[in-house]
Tab-separated table of C-alpha atoms in Angstrom:
chain	number	residue	atom	x	y	z
A	4	MET	CA	16.993	-1.989	-12.018
A	5	SER	CA	18.490	-3.663	-10.123
A	6	LYS	CA	18.983	-7.965	-10.630
A	7	THR	CA	19.163	-9.601	-7.199
A	8	LEU	CA	19.661	-13.593	-6.562
A	9	VAL	CA	17.401	-14.125	-3.601
A	10	ASP	CA	15.605	-17.431	-2.192
A	11	ILE	CA	12.332	-17.104	-1.905
A	12	ASP	CA	9.460	-19.405	-0.380
A	13	PRO	CA	7.695	-21.102	-3.248
A	14	THR	CA	4.614	-21.666	-0.715
A	15	LEU	CA	3.985	-17.351	0.076
A	16	LEU	CA	5.359	-17.510	-3.174
A	17	GLU	CA	2.190	-18.766	-4.842
A	18	GLU	CA	0.238	-17.146	-2.387
A	19	ALA	CA	1.056	-13.968	-3.290
A	20	ARG	CA	0.792	-14.915	-6.942
A	21	ARG	CA	-2.758	-16.056	-6.837
A	22	GLN	CA	-4.175	-12.359	-4.246
A	23	LEU	CA	-2.028	-10.102	-6.420
A	24	GLY	CA	-3.556	-12.350	-10.073
A	25	THR	CA	0.143	-11.447	-10.723
A	26	LYS	CA	2.040	-14.413	-13.601
A	27	THR	CA	6.132	-14.241	-13.180
A	28	ILE	CA	7.964	-13.942	-9.749
A	29	LYS	CA	8.686	-10.762	-10.775
A	30	ASP	CA	5.536	-9.775	-11.223
A	31	THR	CA	4.066	-10.496	-8.790
A	32	VAL	CA	7.819	-9.753	-6.588
A	33	ASN	CA	7.440	-5.843	-7.236
A	34	GLN	CA	3.467	-6.076	-7.338
A	35	ALA	CA	3.229	-7.041	-3.324
A	36	LEU	CA	6.847	-4.347	-2.535
A	37	ALA	CA	4.369	-1.768	-3.790
A	38	ALA	CA	1.665	-3.450	-1.662
A	39	VAL	CA	3.757	-3.493	1.274
A	40	VAL	CA	4.807	0.424	1.039
A	41	ALA	CA	1.257	1.682	0.260
A	42	ARG	CA	-0.140	-0.283	3.293
A	43	SER	CA	2.788	1.737	5.472
A	44	ARG	CA	1.457	5.032	3.970
A	45	ARG	CA	-1.777	4.700	4.466
A	46	LYS	CA	-0.880	3.734	8.026
A	47	GLY	CA	1.068	6.783	7.620
A	48	LEU	CA	-1.774	8.926	7.004
A	49	VAL	CA	-3.966	7.081	9.353
A	50	ASP	CA	-1.976	7.954	12.057
A	51	LEU	CA	-2.365	11.106	11.389
A	52	LEU	CA	-5.733	11.565	10.746
A	53	VAL	CA	-6.122	9.815	14.513
A	54	SER	CA	-3.444	11.802	16.140
A	55	GLY	CA	-5.605	15.382	15.571
A	56	GLY	CA	-3.077	15.975	12.452
A	57	LEU	CA	-5.380	17.921	10.561
A	58	PRO	CA	-7.660	19.990	12.934
A	59	ASP	CA	-9.858	22.224	10.525
A	60	LEU	CA	-11.620	18.789	9.499
A	61	GLY	CA	-13.810	19.455	13.043
A	62	SER	CA	-13.765	23.225	11.894
A	63	ASP	CA	-17.214	23.954	10.583
A	64	GLU	CA	-17.067	27.292	9.155
A	65	VAL	CA	-13.245	25.727	7.581
A	66	MET	CA	-15.252	22.813	6.284
A	67	GLY	CA	-18.320	24.212	5.318
A	68	SER	CA	-16.984	26.557	2.908
A	69	ALA	CA	-14.943	23.100	1.346
A	70	TRP	CA	-17.898	22.451	-0.402
A	71	ARG	CA	-18.961	25.803	-2.614
């Protein structure tokens, strides 16, 4: 891990700390970054589903055998 000097809005930091339940600035920033990355990945998966990226999910034959 690297150290980086950065100006952080104290009001946003405190709100993020409350929402994330973290105690330190380091934990708050790391969890906030992880949450943004996870959100982006989830959005990518939702976009894939919405665009029909998994057509087998609509197939009764395929889905019928999925639960055996």
